[in-house]
């Protein structure tokens, strides 16, 4: 079943690569990370090209809950403890800068962008919320402790990040991709120094950026040992309440809430990829009627900071940016 985003956006089609190609920078992977990378490079005047094995936005980007927020669970108390105040503050500032960039890009664009407050709530651990608030105070983040949240379950309150955002990820993706040098249905079969081999030709590039959902190289870098995949579930509810914000349980197995126009998107219940189940029944139990699930999934890596950088293979020319780290999605 196609996701809500795929059902409500008109895709932009791109040709497959036919023959050889030479470019300064090759981006592999047509999700938001890859397309935004190509967009920024083109804007800077850099010769680049992007190849996608299927269609752009067809995987993680097309199945995310599409929250644009610097709040990724109760992460700042952990970052403060493990990485120190400077790195915790840089993490927050980098995410706020990205949010500001999205806000600017979405101006005048038909992508359903809305500024919303983001909340991480707790069902039973008030202390965890207070510790997070103290960590945010140390790094200077303007968070607030909300005593009550409009959710259909009792909570101990929530940590609130004001003026975050949500949008329609595919409407946004198709709009910025329109004039980019993109080749769909062009899987990369092999990487060599300065070269990517596809079914119809070879691409020579000074730099290669891998922005795939999961790094497809197993020979080098041991990425299969550093990342693992989980699946979570989202159901779109009609005639449900407006929660006026974006909500996430501080517990890993908890529920996520946000509205998309007149729908309530209710998600959660992670399960290992390829394993049946995942606790969707409890999420569906909050619904007044049965609704078909819409699945999303992503690789989960470092327990705090996102991983991005040069790969172990051909280090001068190859960079990796895996997708959907720890279920953050965007």
PDB file of C-alpha atoms in Angstrom:
ATOM      1  CA  UNK A   1       0.000   0.000   0.000  1.00  0.00           C
ATOM      2  CA  UNK A   2       1.328   3.439  -0.939  1.00  0.00           C
ATOM      3  CA  UNK A   3       1.963   5.892   1.882  1.00  0.00           C
ATOM      4  CA  UNK A   4      -0.191   8.949   2.485  1.00  0.00           C
ATOM      5  CA  UNK A   5       2.539  11.139   0.969  1.00  0.00           C
ATOM      6  CA  UNK A   6       2.724   9.076  -2.210  1.00  0.00           C
ATOM      7  CA  UNK A   7      -1.043   9.179  -2.591  1.00  0.00           C
ATOM      8  CA  UNK A   8      -1.196  12.977  -2.335  1.00  0.00           C
ATOM      9  CA  UNK A   9       1.734  14.233  -4.458  1.00  0.00           C
ATOM     10  CA  UNK A  10       2.341  14.255  -8.214  1.00  0.00           C
ATOM     11  CA  UNK A  11       5.806  12.776  -8.864  1.00  0.00           C
ATOM     12  CA  UNK A  12       8.436  14.337 -11.094  1.00  0.00           C
ATOM     13  CA  UNK A  13       9.891  11.721 -13.459  1.00  0.00           C
ATOM     14  CA  UNK A  14      13.526  11.610 -14.568  1.00  0.00           C
ATOM     15  CA  UNK A  15      15.247   9.509 -17.259  1.00  0.00           C
ATOM     16  CA  UNK A  16      17.536   6.569 -16.657  1.00  0.00           C
ATOM     17  CA  UNK A  17      21.218   6.988 -17.426  1.00  0.00           C
ATOM     18  CA  UNK A  18      22.106   5.752 -20.901  1.00  0.00           C
ATOM     19  CA  UNK A  19      25.860   5.594 -21.474  1.00  0.00           C
ATOM     20  CA  UNK A  20      28.895   6.992 -19.688  1.00  0.00           C
ATOM     21  CA  UNK A  21      28.984  10.227 -17.704  1.00  0.00           C
ATOM     22  CA  UNK A  22      31.671  12.472 -16.225  1.00  0.00           C
ATOM     23  CA  UNK A  23      30.995  14.890 -13.357  1.00  0.00           C
ATOM     24  CA  UNK A  24      32.782  16.526 -10.434  1.00  0.00           C
ATOM     25  CA  UNK A  25      30.457  15.136  -7.736  1.00  0.00           C
ATOM     26  CA  UNK A  26      28.250  12.046  -7.947  1.00  0.00           C
ATOM     27  CA  UNK A  27      25.451  11.627  -5.403  1.00  0.00           C
ATOM     28  CA  UNK A  28      24.038   8.129  -4.974  1.00  0.00           C
ATOM     29  CA  UNK A  29      20.531   8.016  -3.492  1.00  0.00           C
ATOM     30  CA  UNK A  30      17.453  10.104  -4.231  1.00  0.00           C
ATOM     31  CA  UNK A  31      15.940  10.749  -0.832  1.00  0.00           C
ATOM     32  CA  UNK A  32      15.910  14.139   0.878  1.00  0.00           C
ATOM     33  CA  UNK A  33      19.575  13.870   1.900  1.00  0.00           C
ATOM     34  CA  UNK A  34      20.735  13.156  -1.643  1.00  0.00           C
ATOM     35  CA  UNK A  35      18.450  15.602  -3.425  1.00  0.00           C
ATOM     36  CA  UNK A  36      19.267  18.439  -1.016  1.00  0.00           C
ATOM     37  CA  UNK A  37      22.962  17.680  -1.487  1.00  0.00           C
ATOM     38  CA  UNK A  38      22.537  17.967  -5.277  1.00  0.00           C
ATOM     39  CA  UNK A  39      20.451  21.136  -4.872  1.00  0.00           C
ATOM     40  CA  UNK A  40      23.089  22.843  -2.729  1.00  0.00           C
ATOM     41  CA  UNK A  41      25.918  21.798  -5.051  1.00  0.00           C
ATOM     42  CA  UNK A  42      24.128  23.091  -8.126  1.00  0.00           C
ATOM     43  CA  UNK A  43      23.323  26.340  -6.351  1.00  0.00           C
ATOM     44  CA  UNK A  44      27.049  26.693  -5.568  1.00  0.00           C
ATOM     45  CA  UNK A  45      27.920  26.156  -9.227  1.00  0.00           C
ATOM     46  CA  UNK A  46      29.369  22.676  -8.786  1.00  0.00           C
ATOM     47  CA  UNK A  47      28.997  20.180 -11.629  1.00  0.00           C
ATOM     48  CA  UNK A  48      27.129  17.216 -10.130  1.00  0.00           C
ATOM     49  CA  UNK A  49      24.774  14.352 -10.922  1.00  0.00           C
ATOM     50  CA  UNK A  50      22.472  12.179  -8.825  1.00  0.00           C
ATOM     51  CA  UNK A  51      21.554   8.556  -9.513  1.00  0.00           C
ATOM     52  CA  UNK A  52      18.678   6.675  -7.868  1.00  0.00           C
ATOM     53  CA  UNK A  53      18.067   2.941  -8.185  1.00  0.00           C
ATOM     54  CA  UNK A  54      14.281   3.376  -8.163  1.00  0.00           C
ATOM     55  CA  UNK A  55      12.444   6.721  -8.065  1.00  0.00           C
ATOM     56  CA  UNK A  56      13.331   9.727  -5.927  1.00  0.00           C
ATOM     57  CA  UNK A  57      11.621   9.814  -2.534  1.00  0.00           C
ATOM     58  CA  UNK A  58      10.396   6.267  -2.957  1.00  0.00           C
ATOM     59  CA  UNK A  59      11.806   4.764   0.218  1.00  0.00           C
ATOM     60  CA  UNK A  60      12.462   6.419   3.602  1.00  0.00           C
ATOM     61  CA  UNK A  61      11.536   9.948   2.523  1.00  0.00           C
ATOM     62  CA  UNK A  62       8.212   8.759   1.170  1.00  0.00           C
ATOM     63  CA  UNK A  63       7.343   6.986   4.424  1.00  0.00           C
ATOM     64  CA  UNK A  64       8.560   9.358   7.130  1.00  0.00           C
ATOM     65  CA  UNK A  65       6.339  11.204   9.606  1.00  0.00           C
ATOM     66  CA  UNK A  66       7.966  14.389   8.189  1.00  0.00           C
ATOM     67  CA  UNK A  67       8.659  16.242  11.424  1.00  0.00           C
ATOM     68  CA  UNK A  68      11.277  18.982  11.165  1.00  0.00           C
ATOM     69  CA  UNK A  69      12.601  19.354  14.684  1.00  0.00           C
ATOM     70  CA  UNK A  70      15.756  19.683  16.754  1.00  0.00           C
ATOM     71  CA  UNK A  71      14.129  17.480  19.395  1.00  0.00           C
ATOM     72  CA  UNK A  72      14.973  13.802  18.985  1.00  0.00           C
ATOM     73  CA  UNK A  73      13.691  12.235  22.150  1.00  0.00           C
ATOM     74  CA  UNK A  74      15.309  13.157  25.464  1.00  0.00           C
ATOM     75  CA  UNK A  75      18.699  13.203  23.790  1.00  0.00           C
ATOM     76  CA  UNK A  76      20.370  16.305  25.210  1.00  0.00           C
ATOM     77  CA  UNK A  77      20.974  14.974  28.723  1.00  0.00           C
ATOM     78  CA  UNK A  78      22.776  12.030  27.137  1.00  0.00           C
ATOM     79  CA  UNK A  79      24.770  14.218  24.740  1.00  0.00           C
ATOM     80  CA  UNK A  80      25.752  16.496  27.614  1.00  0.00           C
ATOM     81  CA  UNK A  81      26.996  13.565  29.665  1.00  0.00           C
ATOM     82  CA  UNK A  82      28.789  11.680  26.883  1.00  0.00           C
ATOM     83  CA  UNK A  83      30.042  14.499  24.632  1.00  0.00           C
ATOM     84  CA  UNK A  84      30.094  17.617  26.814  1.00  0.00           C
ATOM     85  CA  UNK A  85      28.253  20.942  26.605  1.00  0.00           C
ATOM     86  CA  UNK A  86      30.049  22.270  23.520  1.00  0.00           C
ATOM     87  CA  UNK A  87      29.171  19.317  21.288  1.00  0.00           C
ATOM     88  CA  UNK A  88      25.651  19.136  22.698  1.00  0.00           C
ATOM     89  CA  UNK A  89      25.196  22.822  21.889  1.00  0.00           C
ATOM     90  CA  UNK A  90      26.630  22.349  18.380  1.00  0.00           C
ATOM     91  CA  UNK A  91      24.204  19.467  17.796  1.00  0.00           C
ATOM     92  CA  UNK A  92      21.295  21.706  18.778  1.00  0.00           C
ATOM     93  CA  UNK A  93      22.512  24.659  16.723  1.00  0.00           C
ATOM     94  CA  UNK A  94      23.119  22.518  13.625  1.00  0.00           C
ATOM     95  CA  UNK A  95      19.587  21.161  13.811  1.00  0.00           C
ATOM     96  CA  UNK A  96      18.129  24.634  14.344  1.00  0.00           C
ATOM     97  CA  UNK A  97      20.087  25.900  11.335  1.00  0.00           C
ATOM     98  CA  UNK A  98      18.690  23.051   9.232  1.00  0.00           C
ATOM     99  CA  UNK A  99      15.175  23.862  10.440  1.00  0.00           C
ATOM    100  CA  UNK A 100      15.688  27.519   9.502  1.00  0.00           C
ATOM    101  CA  UNK A 101      16.853  26.467   6.034  1.00  0.00           C
ATOM    102  CA  UNK A 102      13.761  24.319   5.531  1.00  0.00           C
ATOM    103  CA  UNK A 103      11.574  27.200   6.708  1.00  0.00           C
ATOM    104  CA  UNK A 104      13.158  29.492   4.111  1.00  0.00           C
ATOM    105  CA  UNK A 105      12.990  26.943   1.289  1.00  0.00           C
ATOM    106  CA  UNK A 106       9.326  26.224   1.975  1.00  0.00           C
ATOM    107  CA  UNK A 107       8.274  29.864   1.624  1.00  0.00           C
ATOM    108  CA  UNK A 108       6.027  30.179  -1.417  1.00  0.00           C
ATOM    109  CA  UNK A 109       6.162  26.420  -2.021  1.00  0.00           C
ATOM    110  CA  UNK A 110       3.085  24.198  -1.996  1.00  0.00           C
ATOM    111  CA  UNK A 111       4.423  21.630   0.473  1.00  0.00           C
ATOM    112  CA  UNK A 112       2.020  21.992   3.438  1.00  0.00           C
ATOM    113  CA  UNK A 113       4.694  23.491   5.673  1.00  0.00           C
ATOM    114  CA  UNK A 114       3.376  24.452   9.113  1.00  0.00           C
ATOM    115  CA  UNK A 115       5.205  25.838  12.112  1.00  0.00           C
ATOM    116  CA  UNK A 116       4.330  23.664  15.109  1.00  0.00           C
ATOM    117  CA  UNK A 117       5.637  23.140  18.604  1.00  0.00           C
ATOM    118  CA  UNK A 118       7.322  19.790  19.247  1.00  0.00           C
ATOM    119  CA  UNK A 119       6.882  17.802  22.466  1.00  0.00           C
ATOM    120  CA  UNK A 120       8.568  14.782  24.005  1.00  0.00           C
ATOM    121  CA  UNK A 121       6.203  13.429  26.646  1.00  0.00           C
ATOM    122  CA  UNK A 122       6.554  10.817  29.356  1.00  0.00           C
ATOM    123  CA  UNK A 123       3.872   8.514  30.668  1.00  0.00           C
ATOM    124  CA  UNK A 124       5.526   7.827  34.024  1.00  0.00           C
ATOM    125  CA  UNK A 125       8.945   9.480  34.416  1.00  0.00           C
ATOM    126  CA  UNK A 126       8.743  13.124  35.461  1.00  0.00           C
ATOM    127  CA  UNK A 127      12.387  12.996  36.512  1.00  0.00           C
ATOM    128  CA  UNK A 128      13.542  12.271  32.964  1.00  0.00           C
ATOM    129  CA  UNK A 129      11.747  15.395  31.729  1.00  0.00           C
ATOM    130  CA  UNK A 130      13.309  17.534  34.460  1.00  0.00           C
ATOM    131  CA  UNK A 131      16.804  16.197  33.704  1.00  0.00           C
ATOM    132  CA  UNK A 132      16.315  17.018  30.028  1.00  0.00           C
ATOM    133  CA  UNK A 133      15.192  20.532  30.905  1.00  0.00           C
ATOM    134  CA  UNK A 134      18.347  21.027  32.981  1.00  0.00           C
ATOM    135  CA  UNK A 135      20.534  19.822  30.093  1.00  0.00           C
ATOM    136  CA  UNK A 136      18.766  22.201  27.717  1.00  0.00           C
ATOM    137  CA  UNK A 137      19.271  25.048  30.174  1.00  0.00           C
ATOM    138  CA  UNK A 138      23.019  24.326  30.211  1.00  0.00           C
ATOM    139  CA  UNK A 139      23.316  24.578  26.413  1.00  0.00           C
ATOM    140  CA  UNK A 140      20.995  27.587  26.182  1.00  0.00           C
ATOM    141  CA  UNK A 141      18.112  25.989  24.269  1.00  0.00           C
ATOM    142  CA  UNK A 142      14.764  27.815  24.770  1.00  0.00           C
ATOM    143  CA  UNK A 143      12.740  24.770  25.801  1.00  0.00           C
ATOM    144  CA  UNK A 144       9.750  24.737  28.136  1.00  0.00           C
ATOM    145  CA  UNK A 145       8.227  22.161  30.473  1.00  0.00           C
ATOM    146  CA  UNK A 146       4.579  21.633  29.542  1.00  0.00           C
ATOM    147  CA  UNK A 147       2.426  20.344  32.376  1.00  0.00           C
ATOM    148  CA  UNK A 148      -0.430  19.151  30.151  1.00  0.00           C
ATOM    149  CA  UNK A 149      -0.598  17.935  26.549  1.00  0.00           C
ATOM    150  CA  UNK A 150      -3.775  17.296  24.481  1.00  0.00           C
ATOM    151  CA  UNK A 151      -3.256  13.573  23.930  1.00  0.00           C
ATOM    152  CA  UNK A 152      -5.679  10.661  24.411  1.00  0.00           C
ATOM    153  CA  UNK A 153      -3.561   9.190  27.220  1.00  0.00           C
ATOM    154  CA  UNK A 154      -2.382  10.453  30.636  1.00  0.00           C
ATOM    155  CA  UNK A 155       1.158  11.864  30.830  1.00  0.00           C
ATOM    156  CA  UNK A 156       3.560  13.338  33.362  1.00  0.00           C
ATOM    157  CA  UNK A 157       4.076  16.367  31.140  1.00  0.00           C
ATOM    158  CA  UNK A 158       6.368  17.054  28.193  1.00  0.00           C
ATOM    159  CA  UNK A 159       9.485  18.932  27.117  1.00  0.00           C
ATOM    160  CA  UNK A 160       8.416  21.514  24.543  1.00  0.00           C
ATOM    161  CA  UNK A 161      10.501  22.922  21.696  1.00  0.00           C
ATOM    162  CA  UNK A 162       8.703  25.971  20.250  1.00  0.00           C
ATOM    163  CA  UNK A 163       8.482  26.896  16.553  1.00  0.00           C
ATOM    164  CA  UNK A 164       9.529  23.632  14.952  1.00  0.00           C
ATOM    165  CA  UNK A 165       7.976  22.425  11.686  1.00  0.00           C
ATOM    166  CA  UNK A 166       6.168  19.768   9.694  1.00  0.00           C
ATOM    167  CA  UNK A 167       5.493  19.432   5.980  1.00  0.00           C
ATOM    168  CA  UNK A 168       4.650  17.144   3.055  1.00  0.00           C
ATOM    169  CA  UNK A 169       8.036  15.574   2.262  1.00  0.00           C
ATOM    170  CA  UNK A 170       7.299  14.501  -1.306  1.00  0.00           C
ATOM    171  CA  UNK A 171       5.712  17.781  -2.399  1.00  0.00           C
ATOM    172  CA  UNK A 172       8.862  19.472  -1.115  1.00  0.00           C
ATOM    173  CA  UNK A 173      11.213  16.925  -2.688  1.00  0.00           C
ATOM    174  CA  UNK A 174       9.592  17.037  -6.121  1.00  0.00           C
ATOM    175  CA  UNK A 175       9.652  20.848  -6.117  1.00  0.00           C
ATOM    176  CA  UNK A 176      13.378  21.232  -5.410  1.00  0.00           C
ATOM    177  CA  UNK A 177      14.344  18.288  -7.648  1.00  0.00           C
ATOM    178  CA  UNK A 178      12.622  19.631 -10.747  1.00  0.00           C
ATOM    179  CA  UNK A 179      15.689  21.171 -12.451  1.00  0.00           C
ATOM    180  CA  UNK A 180      18.409  18.937 -11.036  1.00  0.00           C
ATOM    181  CA  UNK A 181      20.591  16.485 -13.030  1.00  0.00           C
ATOM    182  CA  UNK A 182      18.899  13.317 -11.748  1.00  0.00           C
ATOM    183  CA  UNK A 183      18.834   9.825 -13.249  1.00  0.00           C
ATOM    184  CA  UNK A 184      16.208   7.435 -11.914  1.00  0.00           C
ATOM    185  CA  UNK A 185      16.149   3.644 -12.367  1.00  0.00           C
ATOM    186  CA  UNK A 186      19.953   3.727 -12.380  1.00  0.00           C
ATOM    187  CA  UNK A 187      21.309   1.383  -9.701  1.00  0.00           C
ATOM    188  CA  UNK A 188      25.025   1.512  -8.932  1.00  0.00           C
ATOM    189  CA  UNK A 189      26.469  -1.975  -9.188  1.00  0.00           C
ATOM    190  CA  UNK A 190      30.059  -1.325  -8.186  1.00  0.00           C
ATOM    191  CA  UNK A 191      32.309   1.451  -6.903  1.00  0.00           C
ATOM    192  CA  UNK A 192      35.949   1.904  -7.866  1.00  0.00           C
ATOM    193  CA  UNK A 193      38.316   4.828  -7.219  1.00  0.00           C
ATOM    194  CA  UNK A 194      36.657   7.835  -8.840  1.00  0.00           C
ATOM    195  CA  UNK A 195      34.129   5.698 -10.681  1.00  0.00           C
ATOM    196  CA  UNK A 196      30.668   4.171 -10.250  1.00  0.00           C
ATOM    197  CA  UNK A 197      29.491   1.376 -12.523  1.00  0.00           C
ATOM    198  CA  UNK A 198      25.814   1.202 -13.525  1.00  0.00           C
ATOM    199  CA  UNK A 199      23.858  -1.145 -15.796  1.00  0.00           C
ATOM    200  CA  UNK A 200      24.138   1.181 -18.813  1.00  0.00           C
ATOM    201  CA  UNK A 201      27.481   2.908 -18.301  1.00  0.00           C
ATOM    202  CA  UNK A 202      30.205   4.170 -15.979  1.00  0.00           C
ATOM    203  CA  UNK A 203      30.232   7.495 -14.119  1.00  0.00           C
ATOM    204  CA  UNK A 204      33.557   9.190 -13.437  1.00  0.00           C
ATOM    205  CA  UNK A 205      33.592  11.625 -10.500  1.00  0.00           C
ATOM    206  CA  UNK A 206      36.143  13.427  -8.365  1.00  0.00           C
ATOM    207  CA  UNK A 207      33.911  13.011  -5.299  1.00  0.00           C
ATOM    208  CA  UNK A 208      31.203  10.440  -4.558  1.00  0.00           C
ATOM    209  CA  UNK A 209      28.570  10.989  -1.861  1.00  0.00           C
ATOM    210  CA  UNK A 210      26.532   7.946  -0.831  1.00  0.00           C
ATOM    211  CA  UNK A 211      23.131   9.032   0.541  1.00  0.00           C
ATOM    212  CA  UNK A 212      21.368   5.693   0.344  1.00  0.00           C
ATOM    213  CA  UNK A 213      18.923   4.413   2.944  1.00  0.00           C
ATOM    214  CA  UNK A 214      21.538   1.851   3.999  1.00  0.00           C
ATOM    215  CA  UNK A 215      25.159   1.788   2.720  1.00  0.00           C
ATOM    216  CA  UNK A 216      25.205  -0.797  -0.034  1.00  0.00           C
ATOM    217  CA  UNK A 217      28.918  -1.615   0.289  1.00  0.00           C
ATOM    218  CA  UNK A 218      29.710  -4.615   2.480  1.00  0.00           C
ATOM    219  CA  UNK A 219      33.311  -5.225   1.434  1.00  0.00           C
ATOM    220  CA  UNK A 220      34.721  -2.147   3.164  1.00  0.00           C
ATOM    221  CA  UNK A 221      33.808  -0.091   6.195  1.00  0.00           C
ATOM    222  CA  UNK A 222      31.908  -2.910   7.973  1.00  0.00           C
ATOM    223  CA  UNK A 223      28.719  -0.833   7.836  1.00  0.00           C
ATOM    224  CA  UNK A 224      26.593  -3.928   8.365  1.00  0.00           C
ATOM    225  CA  UNK A 225      28.150  -4.165  11.852  1.00  0.00           C
ATOM    226  CA  UNK A 226      27.544  -0.488  12.706  1.00  0.00           C
ATOM    227  CA  UNK A 227      23.951  -0.101  11.522  1.00  0.00           C
ATOM    228  CA  UNK A 228      20.840  -2.173  11.943  1.00  0.00           C
ATOM    229  CA  UNK A 229      17.326  -1.740  10.627  1.00  0.00           C
ATOM    230  CA  UNK A 230      14.026  -1.464  12.448  1.00  0.00           C
ATOM    231  CA  UNK A 231      10.521  -0.846  11.189  1.00  0.00           C
ATOM    232  CA  UNK A 232       7.895   1.343  12.784  1.00  0.00           C
ATOM    233  CA  UNK A 233       4.289   1.868  11.798  1.00  0.00           C
ATOM    234  CA  UNK A 234       2.025   4.823  11.074  1.00  0.00           C
ATOM    235  CA  UNK A 235      -1.743   4.895  10.685  1.00  0.00           C
ATOM    236  CA  UNK A 236      -3.679   7.864   9.302  1.00  0.00           C
ATOM    237  CA  UNK A 237      -6.946   8.487  11.155  1.00  0.00           C
ATOM    238  CA  UNK A 238      -9.982  10.366   9.940  1.00  0.00           C
ATOM    239  CA  UNK A 239     -12.379  12.070  12.394  1.00  0.00           C
ATOM    240  CA  UNK A 240      -9.675  12.130  15.063  1.00  0.00           C
ATOM    241  CA  UNK A 241      -8.684  14.997  17.310  1.00  0.00           C
ATOM    242  CA  UNK A 242      -6.420  17.906  16.384  1.00  0.00           C
ATOM    243  CA  UNK A 243      -3.401  17.750  18.681  1.00  0.00           C
ATOM    244  CA  UNK A 244      -1.894  21.078  17.474  1.00  0.00           C
ATOM    245  CA  UNK A 245       1.721  19.990  17.626  1.00  0.00           C
ATOM    246  CA  UNK A 246       4.125  17.090  17.150  1.00  0.00           C
ATOM    247  CA  UNK A 247       4.421  14.569  19.972  1.00  0.00           C
ATOM    248  CA  UNK A 248       6.832  11.725  20.712  1.00  0.00           C
ATOM    249  CA  UNK A 249       7.019   9.381  23.700  1.00  0.00           C
ATOM    250  CA  UNK A 250      10.379   9.447  25.476  1.00  0.00           C
ATOM    251  CA  UNK A 251      10.244   5.641  25.628  1.00  0.00           C
ATOM    252  CA  UNK A 252      11.556   3.771  22.569  1.00  0.00           C
ATOM    253  CA  UNK A 253       8.395   1.714  22.205  1.00  0.00           C
ATOM    254  CA  UNK A 254       6.012   4.648  22.595  1.00  0.00           C
ATOM    255  CA  UNK A 255       3.682   6.502  20.263  1.00  0.00           C
ATOM    256  CA  UNK A 256       4.060   9.494  17.966  1.00  0.00           C
ATOM    257  CA  UNK A 257       1.301  11.975  17.098  1.00  0.00           C
ATOM    258  CA  UNK A 258       0.924  14.752  14.525  1.00  0.00           C
ATOM    259  CA  UNK A 259      -1.851  16.060  12.298  1.00  0.00           C
ATOM    260  CA  UNK A 260      -1.727  16.334   8.529  1.00  0.00           C
ATOM    261  CA  UNK A 261      -4.609  18.609   7.582  1.00  0.00           C
ATOM    262  CA  UNK A 262      -7.734  16.748   8.803  1.00  0.00           C
ATOM    263  CA  UNK A 263      -5.895  13.484   9.537  1.00  0.00           C
ATOM    264  CA  UNK A 264      -4.148  12.339  12.698  1.00  0.00           C
ATOM    265  CA  UNK A 265      -0.926  10.427  12.054  1.00  0.00           C
ATOM    266  CA  UNK A 266      -0.411   7.948  14.870  1.00  0.00           C
ATOM    267  CA  UNK A 267       2.838   6.020  14.796  1.00  0.00           C
ATOM    268  CA  UNK A 268       5.232   3.918  16.807  1.00  0.00           C
ATOM    269  CA  UNK A 269       5.960   0.360  17.886  1.00  0.00           C
ATOM    270  CA  UNK A 270       9.337  -0.447  16.395  1.00  0.00           C
ATOM    271  CA  UNK A 271      10.201  -3.986  15.408  1.00  0.00           C
ATOM    272  CA  UNK A 272      13.309  -5.467  13.781  1.00  0.00           C
ATOM    273  CA  UNK A 273      13.250  -5.269   9.994  1.00  0.00           C
ATOM    274  CA  UNK A 274      11.863  -8.432   8.345  1.00  0.00           C
ATOM    275  CA  UNK A 275      10.239  -9.520  11.613  1.00  0.00           C
ATOM    276  CA  UNK A 276       6.462  -9.768  11.804  1.00  0.00           C
ATOM    277  CA  UNK A 277       4.538  -7.917  14.459  1.00  0.00           C
ATOM    278  CA  UNK A 278       5.800  -4.798  16.162  1.00  0.00           C
ATOM    279  CA  UNK A 279       2.979  -3.907  18.498  1.00  0.00           C
ATOM    280  CA  UNK A 280       0.810  -2.052  15.987  1.00  0.00           C
ATOM    281  CA  UNK A 281      -2.200  -3.552  17.716  1.00  0.00           C
ATOM    282  CA  UNK A 282      -1.705  -1.302  20.736  1.00  0.00           C
ATOM    283  CA  UNK A 283      -1.494   1.767  18.494  1.00  0.00           C
ATOM    284  CA  UNK A 284      -4.579   0.690  16.607  1.00  0.00           C
ATOM    285  CA  UNK A 285      -6.315   0.149  19.933  1.00  0.00           C
ATOM    286  CA  UNK A 286      -6.437   3.913  20.409  1.00  0.00           C
ATOM    287  CA  UNK A 287      -8.473   4.249  17.205  1.00  0.00           C
ATOM    288  CA  UNK A 288     -12.285   4.254  17.106  1.00  0.00           C
ATOM    289  CA  UNK A 289     -12.290   2.152  13.903  1.00  0.00           C
ATOM    290  CA  UNK A 290      -9.863  -0.051  11.931  1.00  0.00           C
ATOM    291  CA  UNK A 291      -7.462   1.744   9.617  1.00  0.00           C
ATOM    292  CA  UNK A 292      -4.885   0.075   7.324  1.00  0.00           C
ATOM    293  CA  UNK A 293      -1.297   0.644   8.498  1.00  0.00           C
ATOM    294  CA  UNK A 294       1.275   2.554   6.487  1.00  0.00           C
ATOM    295  CA  UNK A 295       4.751   1.231   7.187  1.00  0.00           C
ATOM    296  CA  UNK A 296       7.998   3.073   7.379  1.00  0.00           C
ATOM    297  CA  UNK A 297      11.454   1.862   8.311  1.00  0.00           C
ATOM    298  CA  UNK A 298      15.038   3.009   8.512  1.00  0.00           C
ATOM    299  CA  UNK A 299      18.535   2.080   9.605  1.00  0.00           C
ATOM    300  CA  UNK A 300      19.430   3.017  13.152  1.00  0.00           C
ATOM    301  CA  UNK A 301      23.035   3.710  14.088  1.00  0.00           C
ATOM    302  CA  UNK A 302      24.953   5.728  16.707  1.00  0.00           C
ATOM    303  CA  UNK A 303      22.830   6.178  19.859  1.00  0.00           C
ATOM    304  CA  UNK A 304      23.293   9.954  19.773  1.00  0.00           C
ATOM    305  CA  UNK A 305      25.094  11.730  16.964  1.00  0.00           C
ATOM    306  CA  UNK A 306      24.444  11.166  13.267  1.00  0.00           C
ATOM    307  CA  UNK A 307      27.247   9.568  11.301  1.00  0.00           C
ATOM    308  CA  UNK A 308      28.552  11.313   8.184  1.00  0.00           C
ATOM    309  CA  UNK A 309      31.998  11.356   6.655  1.00  0.00           C
ATOM    310  CA  UNK A 310      34.581   9.779   4.407  1.00  0.00           C
ATOM    311  CA  UNK A 311      34.309   6.060   3.823  1.00  0.00           C
ATOM    312  CA  UNK A 312      37.015   3.504   4.495  1.00  0.00           C
ATOM    313  CA  UNK A 313      37.106   2.647   0.791  1.00  0.00           C
ATOM    314  CA  UNK A 314      38.882   5.181  -1.447  1.00  0.00           C
ATOM    315  CA  UNK A 315      38.900   7.750   1.363  1.00  0.00           C
ATOM    316  CA  UNK A 316      39.810  10.788  -0.772  1.00  0.00           C
ATOM    317  CA  UNK A 317      36.681  10.534  -2.918  1.00  0.00           C
ATOM    318  CA  UNK A 318      33.923   8.672  -1.051  1.00  0.00           C
ATOM    319  CA  UNK A 319      31.560   9.997   1.615  1.00  0.00           C
ATOM    320  CA  UNK A 320      28.613   8.332   3.345  1.00  0.00           C
ATOM    321  CA  UNK A 321      25.409   9.735   4.792  1.00  0.00           C
ATOM    322  CA  UNK A 322      23.017   6.898   5.798  1.00  0.00           C
ATOM    323  CA  UNK A 323      19.333   7.698   6.219  1.00  0.00           C
ATOM    324  CA  UNK A 324      16.803   7.847   9.066  1.00  0.00           C
ATOM    325  CA  UNK A 325      19.253   7.551  11.928  1.00  0.00           C
ATOM    326  CA  UNK A 326      17.554   6.351  15.151  1.00  0.00           C
ATOM    327  CA  UNK A 327      14.166   6.913  13.551  1.00  0.00           C
ATOM    328  CA  UNK A 328      14.706  10.688  13.393  1.00  0.00           C
ATOM    329  CA  UNK A 329      13.698  10.588   9.757  1.00  0.00           C
ATOM    330  CA  UNK A 330      14.161  14.243   8.899  1.00  0.00           C
TER     331      UNK A 330
END
